[in-house]
Amino acid sequence: MSTKLSGPGSTRTPGRGPAGPGLPRTARTARHHAPVTATGLVAKVILLGLVAGIALWAAFPLVEAEKWVGLALLAATTAGLFYLYLTPRHIPAKYLVPGTLFLIAFQVFPVLYTASTAFTNFGDGHRGSKDDAIVAIQSSSVKQVPGSTEYALSVATAGDPATGALVFLVTDPATGAVSAGDADGLRRLDAADVTVGSGGKVTAADGYTVLNFGQASARSQEITDLVVPTAGGALRSSGLSRAYEGRAIRAYDAGCDCVTDSESGKRWTADAATGSFVAADGERLAQGWQVNVGLENFARVLTDPNISGPFFGTLLWNFAFAIGSTGFTFLLGMAIALALHSPRMRGTNLYRVLLILPYAMPSFAMLLVWRDMFNTDFGLINNLFGLGVDWFGEAWSARAAVLLVQLWLGYPYMFLVATGALQAIPKELTEATSVDGASPWQSFRAVTLPLLLVALSPLLIASFAYNFNNINAIWLTTEGGPFPADNPRNGATDLLITYTYRLAFGAQGAEFGMAAAVSIFIFAIVATVSAISFRNTRKQEEVYS
């Protein structure tokens, strides 16, 4: 029995198809997939082996830290990847999953981590747990007492002598045993792995580079600050060749949850809300621990005069800088593009090459060049025009200088995109306005400019968002200055991003939690402005579509 098809003389037998008579469905389906080559198979084995290796490498720290949820997530992700790439199904997912994983790793996770940090007191003095803070308090209070054991000391490092982590190599005067000590404690070294010179000093040790006197002198402050915990107290240096095992004068008492100084009798009680040990007179020990402080960081940004005043003032300048940088560069770039778009213009290719030179040069290098050009004494700007302006010494002149630099750096990009958009506008539209008697300005305002804005609005919004966080433009020219005498943390040209950077890494100590809170404010501002702008852009597109 046969069934007629649309074509003359063609028949179709049930159960058979174009794949060939008698072929099972799985065979017909397999014909639609490209055969797996030997090279592809080898690549798949290598990549899956790499995934397995990374998973095993990441699993051990999770097990050690008892992060069982993270371990389960790692196992599920690894199993899912193996299932996906070892089966012939889910072809689209094979291409989407790698990009999604990279998006989560490099975009979603950093954003979530920053957001979670904003609700903590994470920063200098509050980086670890309460137990870490107690150890640090006791170790830092170690003093040499009568009868303290002294050791012959050699300072070494496992890496670069100038930057590597320091290690104390000490020789026990009673037994002659050599130990290596760092912030994690002492560990005995095998006698066959060390060479001990006269006086018990270690002159060589496998895996370590013993510093000479000059190298050790250059890092004398780090050597003095290093405290090695021991069973009887802690080990500290006494010069560059001797060390002693001292006794901690501050001890933690779990009964009162406090730290007591044995010499002065002063007591600091634990404050769980702030992650600090606080005395009755309000004194806080420098060593604290990380705790969740809720909305305290956000409240400080809005209510603390030391932060809210600079924050809102900086926010206003930040908007002015972003709008000015975007607007001025767009106007200049568009004006040049219109001039070169004229059919009466000759040598346009040469002009275009010359005009995009600023865009082709590294911006960080050009920012440093412009900084020197604005120098008051020998800068090109003052010498060329016979001026005596202290460009970076006054607030408004520094802001004008920064905007001028941004104009020079940014107009080539706007010139390029405006040129492309102008070439996409049909000539019939502008010719029709001329026929109707419109002047060139009326034609530009009624036809050319609206169509340019429709095409370039997304790029202008992106440029605004970039300039709102353009740390290079400020940091490499003015470094945020000039600064008022009463506030060295916030300068006249600081953007929120540079203010946040100085807040997190300034001389007064890092406040990562506070900086993360300011970063969330920045994100909310940029996201709100971008959302409103895109909505208006869609309305504009509907009008001119």
Coordinates of C-alpha atoms in Angstrom, one line a residue:
M1 CA 0.0 0.0 0.0
S2 CA 1.4 3.4 -0.9
T3 CA 0.6 7.0 -0.2
K4 CA 0.7 9.6 -2.9
L5 CA 2.9 12.7 -2.4
S6 CA 2.5 16.1 -4.0
G7 CA 4.9 15.3 -6.9
P8 CA 3.9 13.2 -9.8
G9 CA 4.9 9.6 -9.6
S10 CA 6.3 9.9 -6.1
T11 CA 5.2 7.4 -3.5
R12 CA 6.0 7.1 0.2
T13 CA 6.0 3.8 2.1
P14 CA 4.9 4.1 5.7
G15 CA 7.9 3.5 8.1
R16 CA 10.4 4.6 5.4
G17 CA 11.7 8.0 4.7
P18 CA 14.4 9.9 2.8
A19 CA 17.1 8.4 5.0
G20 CA 16.7 5.2 3.1
P21 CA 14.4 2.2 3.3
G22 CA 14.6 0.0 6.4
L23 CA 16.9 2.4 8.4
P24 CA 16.0 2.7 12.0
R25 CA 15.1 6.2 13.4
T26 CA 18.3 6.4 15.4
A27 CA 20.4 5.9 12.3
R28 CA 18.4 8.5 10.4
T29 CA 18.9 11.0 13.3
A30 CA 22.6 10.3 13.4
R31 CA 23.0 11.4 9.8
H32 CA 22.1 14.9 10.8
H33 CA 25.2 15.2 13.1
A34 CA 28.7 15.6 11.9
P35 CA 30.9 12.6 12.6
V36 CA 33.3 12.9 15.6
T37 CA 36.8 13.1 14.3
A38 CA 39.9 11.8 16.1
T39 CA 41.0 15.4 16.7
G40 CA 37.7 16.3 18.2
L41 CA 37.7 13.3 20.4
V42 CA 41.2 14.1 21.7
A43 CA 40.2 17.7 22.3
K44 CA 37.1 16.6 24.2
V45 CA 39.2 14.2 26.4
I46 CA 41.8 16.9 27.2
L47 CA 39.1 19.5 28.0
L48 CA 37.1 17.1 30.2
G49 CA 40.3 16.0 31.9
L50 CA 41.1 19.6 32.6
V51 CA 37.7 20.1 34.1
A52 CA 38.2 17.1 36.3
G53 CA 41.6 18.3 37.4
I54 CA 40.3 21.8 38.3
A55 CA 37.4 20.2 40.2
L56 CA 39.8 18.1 42.3
W57 CA 42.1 21.0 42.9
A58 CA 39.1 23.1 44.2
A59 CA 37.6 20.3 46.2
F60 CA 40.4 19.9 48.8
P61 CA 40.3 23.5 50.1
L62 CA 36.5 23.2 50.4
V63 CA 36.8 20.0 52.3
E64 CA 39.4 21.5 54.6
A65 CA 37.2 24.5 55.3
E66 CA 34.1 22.3 55.7
K67 CA 32.3 24.2 53.0
W68 CA 29.9 21.4 52.2
V69 CA 27.4 23.4 50.2
G70 CA 30.2 24.7 47.9
L71 CA 31.5 21.1 47.6
A72 CA 28.1 19.8 46.6
L73 CA 27.7 22.6 44.0
L74 CA 31.2 21.9 42.6
A75 CA 30.3 18.2 42.3
A76 CA 27.0 18.8 40.7
T77 CA 28.5 21.3 38.2
T78 CA 31.3 18.8 37.3
A79 CA 28.9 15.9 36.9
G80 CA 26.6 18.1 34.7
L81 CA 29.4 19.1 32.4
F82 CA 30.5 15.5 32.0
Y83 CA 26.9 14.4 31.2
L84 CA 26.4 17.2 28.8
Y85 CA 29.6 16.6 26.7
L86 CA 29.6 12.8 26.8
T87 CA 26.1 12.5 25.3
P88 CA 25.0 13.4 21.8
R89 CA 22.0 15.3 23.1
H90 CA 21.4 19.0 24.1
I91 CA 23.5 20.4 21.2
P92 CA 22.6 24.1 21.9
A93 CA 23.5 23.7 25.5
K94 CA 27.0 22.6 24.6
Y95 CA 27.6 26.1 23.2
L96 CA 25.7 28.1 25.8
V97 CA 27.1 26.5 28.9
P98 CA 30.7 27.6 28.7
G99 CA 29.7 31.2 28.1
T100 CA 27.2 31.0 31.0
L101 CA 29.8 29.6 33.4
F102 CA 32.3 32.4 32.5
L103 CA 29.5 34.9 32.9
I104 CA 28.8 33.6 36.4
A105 CA 32.5 33.4 37.4
F106 CA 33.6 36.8 36.1
Q107 CA 30.4 38.9 36.3
V108 CA 27.7 37.5 38.6
F109 CA 30.0 36.2 41.4
P110 CA 32.0 39.4 41.7
V111 CA 28.8 41.4 41.9
L112 CA 27.3 39.2 44.5
Y113 CA 30.5 39.1 46.5
T114 CA 30.7 42.9 46.4
A115 CA 27.1 43.2 47.5
S116 CA 27.6 40.8 50.4
T117 CA 30.8 42.7 51.5
A118 CA 28.8 45.9 51.8
F119 CA 26.9 44.5 54.7
T120 CA 30.0 43.7 56.7
N121 CA 32.8 45.6 58.5
F122 CA 35.4 43.9 56.4
G123 CA 38.6 46.0 56.4
D124 CA 41.9 46.6 58.2
G125 CA 41.6 45.1 61.6
H126 CA 38.5 43.1 60.7
R127 CA 39.6 40.6 58.1
G128 CA 39.4 37.3 59.9
S129 CA 37.5 35.4 62.6
K130 CA 37.3 36.2 66.3
D131 CA 39.9 33.4 67.1
D132 CA 42.3 35.0 64.6
A133 CA 41.8 38.4 66.4
I134 CA 42.6 36.8 69.8
V135 CA 45.8 35.2 68.5
A136 CA 46.8 38.5 66.9
I137 CA 46.2 40.4 70.1
Q138 CA 48.2 38.0 72.2
S139 CA 51.0 37.7 69.7
S140 CA 51.4 41.5 69.3
S141 CA 51.7 41.9 73.1
V142 CA 54.6 39.6 73.5
K143 CA 57.5 41.1 75.5
Q144 CA 60.8 39.7 76.6
V145 CA 60.9 38.8 80.2
P146 CA 63.8 37.6 82.5
G147 CA 64.7 34.1 81.6
S148 CA 63.3 34.2 78.0
T149 CA 65.0 31.7 75.8
E150 CA 67.2 33.3 73.1
Y151 CA 68.0 31.8 69.7
A152 CA 70.5 32.4 66.9
L153 CA 68.4 33.9 64.1
S154 CA 68.7 33.9 60.3
V155 CA 66.1 35.6 58.2
A156 CA 65.1 33.8 55.0
T157 CA 62.3 33.8 52.4
A158 CA 60.9 31.1 50.2
G159 CA 60.6 33.6 47.3
D160 CA 62.1 36.8 46.1
P161 CA 64.5 38.2 48.8
A162 CA 63.0 41.7 48.3
T163 CA 59.3 40.8 48.4
G164 CA 58.9 37.2 49.5
A165 CA 57.2 36.2 52.8
L166 CA 59.7 36.3 55.6
V167 CA 60.7 33.2 57.6
F168 CA 62.7 33.0 60.8
L169 CA 65.3 30.2 60.9
V170 CA 66.2 29.7 64.5
T171 CA 68.6 27.3 66.3
D172 CA 67.6 25.9 69.7
P173 CA 70.6 26.6 72.1
A174 CA 69.9 23.5 74.1
T175 CA 69.5 20.9 71.4
G176 CA 70.9 22.5 68.3
A177 CA 67.6 21.7 66.4
V178 CA 66.7 24.1 63.6
S179 CA 63.2 25.3 63.1
A180 CA 61.5 27.6 60.6
G181 CA 58.9 30.0 61.8
D182 CA 56.3 32.3 60.3
A183 CA 52.9 33.7 61.3
D184 CA 51.5 30.1 61.4
G185 CA 54.0 28.9 64.0
L186 CA 57.2 26.9 64.2
R187 CA 58.1 23.7 62.3
R188 CA 61.1 21.5 62.8
L189 CA 63.5 21.1 59.9
D190 CA 65.5 18.0 59.0
A191 CA 69.1 18.4 60.1
A192 CA 70.2 17.1 56.7
D193 CA 68.5 20.0 55.0
V194 CA 70.2 22.8 56.8
T195 CA 73.8 24.1 57.2
V196 CA 74.6 25.7 60.5
G197 CA 77.6 28.0 60.9
S198 CA 79.5 29.3 63.8
G199 CA 77.4 30.6 66.7
G200 CA 74.4 28.5 65.6
K201 CA 73.3 30.7 62.7
V202 CA 71.8 28.9 59.8
T203 CA 73.7 29.7 56.6
A204 CA 71.7 27.6 54.1
A205 CA 68.5 25.6 54.1
D206 CA 66.7 23.6 51.4
G207 CA 63.8 25.5 50.0
Y208 CA 64.8 28.9 51.5
T209 CA 66.9 31.8 50.5
V210 CA 68.8 33.2 53.5
L211 CA 69.0 37.0 53.4
N212 CA 72.4 38.7 53.7
F213 CA 72.8 41.7 56.0
G214 CA 71.9 44.2 53.3
Q215 CA 68.8 42.4 52.2
A216 CA 67.7 42.0 55.8
S217 CA 68.4 45.6 56.7
A218 CA 66.1 46.7 53.8
R219 CA 63.3 44.8 55.4
S220 CA 64.1 45.5 59.0
Q221 CA 60.6 46.9 59.8
E222 CA 58.9 43.7 58.5
I223 CA 61.3 41.6 60.5
T224 CA 60.5 43.6 63.7
D225 CA 56.8 43.2 63.0
L226 CA 56.9 39.4 62.4
V227 CA 55.5 37.4 65.4
V228 CA 55.9 33.6 65.4
P229 CA 53.4 31.8 67.7
T230 CA 54.9 29.1 70.0
A231 CA 53.6 26.8 72.7
G232 CA 55.0 29.0 75.4
G233 CA 54.2 32.4 73.9
A234 CA 55.7 33.9 70.7
L235 CA 59.0 34.3 69.0
R236 CA 60.2 37.8 68.0
S237 CA 63.4 39.2 66.6
S238 CA 66.0 41.2 68.7
G239 CA 67.9 42.8 65.9
L240 CA 68.8 40.9 62.8
S241 CA 70.8 38.0 64.3
R242 CA 69.0 37.1 67.6
A243 CA 65.4 36.1 68.5
Y244 CA 63.7 35.6 71.8
E245 CA 60.7 33.7 73.0
G246 CA 58.6 36.2 75.0
R247 CA 55.4 36.1 77.0
A248 CA 52.1 37.7 76.0
I249 CA 51.0 40.3 78.5
R250 CA 47.5 40.3 77.1
A251 CA 45.4 37.2 77.4
Y252 CA 41.8 36.3 76.5
D253 CA 39.4 35.1 79.2
A254 CA 36.5 33.0 77.8
G255 CA 34.6 33.4 81.0
C256 CA 34.1 37.2 80.6
D257 CA 34.7 37.2 76.9
C258 CA 37.3 39.8 77.3
V259 CA 41.0 40.5 76.9
T260 CA 43.0 41.6 80.0
D261 CA 46.4 43.3 80.2
S262 CA 48.4 41.6 83.0
E263 CA 50.6 44.7 83.6
S264 CA 48.0 47.5 83.7
G265 CA 44.9 45.4 84.6
K266 CA 42.9 47.0 81.8
R267 CA 40.1 45.0 80.3
W268 CA 38.6 45.1 76.8
T269 CA 35.2 43.3 76.4
A270 CA 34.0 41.7 73.2
D271 CA 31.4 43.7 71.2
A272 CA 29.7 41.3 68.9
A273 CA 27.9 44.2 67.0
T274 CA 31.1 45.8 65.9
G275 CA 33.5 42.9 65.9
S276 CA 35.9 44.6 68.4
F277 CA 37.2 44.4 71.9
V278 CA 36.2 47.7 73.7
A279 CA 37.3 49.0 77.0
A280 CA 35.1 50.9 79.5
D281 CA 36.6 54.3 78.4
G282 CA 35.7 53.5 74.7
E283 CA 39.2 52.4 73.6
R284 CA 39.1 49.7 70.9
L285 CA 41.9 47.2 70.2
A286 CA 43.2 47.4 66.6
Q287 CA 42.6 43.7 66.1
G288 CA 39.0 42.8 65.5
W289 CA 37.0 40.3 63.5
Q290 CA 34.5 40.4 60.6
V291 CA 30.8 40.6 61.4
N292 CA 27.6 41.4 59.6
V293 CA 26.7 45.1 60.3
G294 CA 23.5 45.2 58.3
L295 CA 22.8 48.6 56.7
E296 CA 25.3 50.5 58.8
N297 CA 27.6 51.2 55.9
F298 CA 24.8 52.5 53.8
A299 CA 23.5 54.6 56.7
R300 CA 27.0 56.1 57.2
V301 CA 27.2 57.1 53.6
L302 CA 24.0 59.1 54.0
T303 CA 24.2 60.4 57.6
D304 CA 27.9 60.6 58.6
P305 CA 29.0 64.2 57.9
N306 CA 32.6 63.0 57.2
I307 CA 31.3 60.8 54.4
S308 CA 27.9 62.2 53.3
G309 CA 29.3 65.7 52.7
P310 CA 32.0 64.6 50.3
F311 CA 29.7 61.9 48.8
F312 CA 27.0 64.3 47.6
G313 CA 29.5 67.0 46.5
T314 CA 31.4 64.4 44.6
L315 CA 28.2 63.0 43.1
L316 CA 27.3 66.4 41.6
W317 CA 30.7 66.7 40.0
N318 CA 30.6 63.1 38.9
F319 CA 27.4 63.8 36.9
A320 CA 28.9 67.0 35.5
F321 CA 32.1 65.2 34.4
A322 CA 30.2 62.3 32.8
I323 CA 27.7 64.5 31.0
G324 CA 30.4 67.0 30.0
S325 CA 32.8 64.4 28.8
T326 CA 30.1 62.6 26.7
G327 CA 28.4 65.7 25.5
F328 CA 31.4 67.8 24.5
T329 CA 33.1 64.8 22.7
F330 CA 29.8 64.1 20.9
L331 CA 29.3 67.6 19.7
L332 CA 32.9 68.0 18.5
G333 CA 33.0 64.6 16.9
M334 CA 29.6 65.1 15.2
A335 CA 30.7 68.6 13.9
I336 CA 33.8 67.2 12.3
A337 CA 31.9 64.3 10.9
L338 CA 29.4 66.7 9.3
A339 CA 32.2 68.8 7.9
L340 CA 33.9 65.8 6.3
H341 CA 30.6 64.4 5.1
S342 CA 30.0 67.4 2.8
P343 CA 30.5 66.5 -0.9
R344 CA 32.4 69.8 -1.3
M345 CA 35.1 68.6 1.1
R346 CA 38.4 67.4 -0.5
G347 CA 41.1 65.2 1.0
T348 CA 38.7 63.7 3.5
N349 CA 40.6 60.4 3.8
L350 CA 43.8 62.3 5.0
Y351 CA 41.8 64.3 7.5
R352 CA 40.1 61.2 8.9
V353 CA 43.5 59.5 9.4
L354 CA 44.8 62.5 11.3
L355 CA 41.7 63.0 13.4
I356 CA 41.7 59.5 14.8
L357 CA 45.3 59.6 16.0
P358 CA 44.3 60.4 19.6
Y359 CA 42.0 57.3 19.5
A360 CA 44.9 55.1 18.3
M361 CA 47.3 56.1 21.1
P362 CA 47.2 54.4 24.6
S363 CA 45.0 56.6 26.8
F364 CA 47.0 56.1 30.0
A365 CA 50.2 57.4 28.2
M366 CA 48.4 60.4 26.8
L367 CA 46.9 61.2 30.2
L368 CA 50.4 61.4 31.7
V369 CA 51.5 63.6 28.8
W370 CA 48.6 65.9 29.3
R371 CA 49.4 66.1 33.0
D372 CA 52.8 67.4 32.2
M373 CA 51.4 69.8 29.6
F374 CA 49.3 71.5 32.2
N375 CA 52.3 72.0 34.5
T376 CA 52.3 75.5 35.9
D377 CA 56.0 76.1 35.5
F378 CA 57.2 74.3 32.3
G379 CA 54.0 72.9 30.8
L380 CA 53.3 73.4 27.1
I381 CA 49.8 75.0 27.7
N382 CA 51.1 77.9 29.8
N383 CA 54.3 78.4 27.8
L384 CA 52.4 78.3 24.4
F385 CA 49.7 80.8 25.3
G386 CA 51.8 82.9 27.8
L387 CA 49.6 82.0 30.8
G388 CA 50.5 81.5 34.4
V389 CA 47.5 79.4 35.4
D390 CA 47.9 76.9 38.2
W391 CA 45.8 74.4 36.5
F392 CA 45.8 71.7 39.1
G393 CA 46.0 74.0 42.1
E394 CA 42.5 75.4 41.9
A395 CA 39.3 73.4 41.8
W396 CA 37.6 74.9 38.7
S397 CA 40.8 75.1 36.6
A398 CA 41.6 71.5 37.5
R399 CA 38.0 70.4 36.4
A400 CA 38.3 72.4 33.2
A401 CA 41.7 70.8 32.5
V402 CA 40.3 67.3 33.0
L403 CA 37.3 68.0 30.7
L404 CA 39.7 69.4 28.0
V405 CA 41.8 66.2 28.2
Q406 CA 38.7 64.1 27.9
L407 CA 37.6 66.1 24.9
W408 CA 40.9 65.5 23.1
L409 CA 40.8 61.8 24.0
G410 CA 37.1 61.1 23.3
Y411 CA 36.1 63.1 20.2
P412 CA 37.8 60.6 17.7
Y413 CA 35.4 57.8 18.8
M414 CA 32.4 60.0 18.5
F415 CA 33.7 61.2 15.1
L416 CA 33.9 57.6 13.8
V417 CA 30.5 56.5 15.0
A418 CA 28.9 59.8 13.8
T419 CA 30.5 59.3 10.4
G420 CA 29.0 55.8 10.1
A421 CA 25.6 57.0 11.2
L422 CA 25.6 59.9 8.7
Q423 CA 26.4 57.5 5.8
A424 CA 23.4 55.4 6.8
I425 CA 21.0 58.3 6.5
P426 CA 19.3 58.3 3.0
K427 CA 20.2 61.3 0.9
E428 CA 16.6 61.5 -0.3
L429 CA 15.5 62.8 3.1
T430 CA 17.8 65.7 3.2
E431 CA 17.2 66.5 -0.5
A432 CA 13.5 66.5 0.2
T433 CA 13.9 69.2 2.9
S434 CA 15.9 71.3 0.5
V435 CA 13.2 71.0 -2.1
D436 CA 10.7 72.1 0.5
G437 CA 12.8 75.3 1.0
A438 CA 14.4 74.4 4.4
S439 CA 17.7 75.9 5.3
P440 CA 20.7 73.7 6.0
W441 CA 20.3 74.3 9.7
Q442 CA 16.5 73.5 9.6
S443 CA 17.3 70.3 7.6
F444 CA 19.9 69.3 10.2
R445 CA 17.7 70.0 13.1
A446 CA 14.6 68.3 11.7
V447 CA 16.1 65.3 9.9
T448 CA 19.8 64.6 10.4
L449 CA 20.1 65.2 14.2
P450 CA 17.0 63.1 15.2
L451 CA 18.1 60.2 13.0
L452 CA 21.7 60.5 14.4
L453 CA 20.4 60.4 18.0
V454 CA 18.2 57.3 17.2
A455 CA 21.3 55.5 15.9
L456 CA 23.8 56.8 18.5
S457 CA 21.7 57.0 21.7
P458 CA 22.8 53.5 23.0
L459 CA 26.5 54.4 22.4
L460 CA 26.0 57.8 24.2
I461 CA 24.4 55.9 27.2
A462 CA 27.3 53.5 27.2
S463 CA 29.8 56.4 27.0
F464 CA 28.1 58.1 29.9
A465 CA 28.3 54.9 32.0
Y466 CA 32.0 54.5 31.2
N467 CA 32.8 58.1 32.0
F468 CA 30.9 58.0 35.2
N469 CA 33.5 55.4 36.4
N470 CA 36.5 56.6 34.4
I471 CA 39.1 56.3 37.1
N472 CA 42.0 56.6 34.7
A473 CA 41.0 60.1 33.5
I474 CA 41.2 61.4 37.1
W475 CA 43.8 59.2 38.8
L476 CA 46.5 59.7 36.1
T477 CA 46.1 63.5 35.8
T478 CA 45.0 65.1 39.1
E479 CA 44.8 62.1 41.4
G480 CA 41.5 63.6 42.6
G481 CA 43.1 66.9 43.7
P482 CA 43.3 69.7 44.6
F483 CA 42.4 68.7 48.2
P484 CA 41.1 71.1 50.9
A485 CA 43.2 71.5 53.9
D486 CA 40.6 69.9 56.2
N487 CA 39.8 66.9 54.1
P488 CA 42.7 64.9 52.5
R489 CA 40.4 62.1 51.5
N490 CA 38.2 63.9 49.0
G491 CA 39.5 66.3 46.3
A492 CA 37.8 68.7 43.9
T493 CA 38.1 66.4 40.8
D494 CA 37.4 63.1 42.6
L495 CA 34.8 60.9 41.1
L496 CA 32.8 58.5 43.2
I497 CA 35.1 55.7 41.9
T498 CA 38.3 57.5 42.9
Y499 CA 36.8 58.5 46.3
T500 CA 35.8 54.9 46.8
Y501 CA 39.3 53.7 45.9
R502 CA 40.9 56.1 48.4
L503 CA 38.4 55.1 51.0
A504 CA 39.3 51.4 50.5
F505 CA 43.0 51.8 50.2
G506 CA 43.8 55.2 51.8
A507 CA 46.4 56.0 54.5
Q508 CA 43.8 55.7 57.2
G509 CA 43.3 52.0 56.6
A510 CA 41.2 49.9 54.2
E511 CA 37.4 49.9 54.7
F512 CA 36.3 47.4 52.1
G513 CA 32.8 47.1 53.5
M514 CA 32.2 50.9 53.2
A515 CA 33.8 50.9 49.7
A516 CA 31.5 48.1 48.6
A517 CA 28.5 50.1 49.9
V518 CA 29.6 53.1 47.8
S519 CA 30.0 50.8 44.8
I520 CA 26.4 49.7 45.2
F521 CA 25.3 53.3 45.2
I522 CA 27.3 53.9 42.0
F523 CA 25.8 50.8 40.4
A524 CA 22.2 52.0 41.3
I525 CA 22.8 55.5 40.0
V526 CA 24.3 54.3 36.6
A527 CA 21.6 51.6 36.3
T528 CA 18.8 54.1 36.9
V529 CA 20.1 56.7 34.5
S530 CA 20.7 54.0 31.8
A531 CA 17.2 52.6 32.2
I532 CA 15.6 56.0 31.9
S533 CA 17.7 56.8 28.9
F534 CA 17.0 53.5 27.1
R535 CA 13.3 54.0 27.7
N536 CA 13.4 57.5 26.1
T537 CA 15.5 56.1 23.3
R538 CA 12.8 53.5 22.5
K539 CA 10.1 56.2 22.4
Q540 CA 12.3 58.2 20.0
E541 CA 12.8 55.1 17.8
E542 CA 9.0 54.7 17.6
V543 CA 8.6 58.3 16.5
Y544 CA 11.2 58.1 13.7
S545 CA 10.7 54.5 12.6

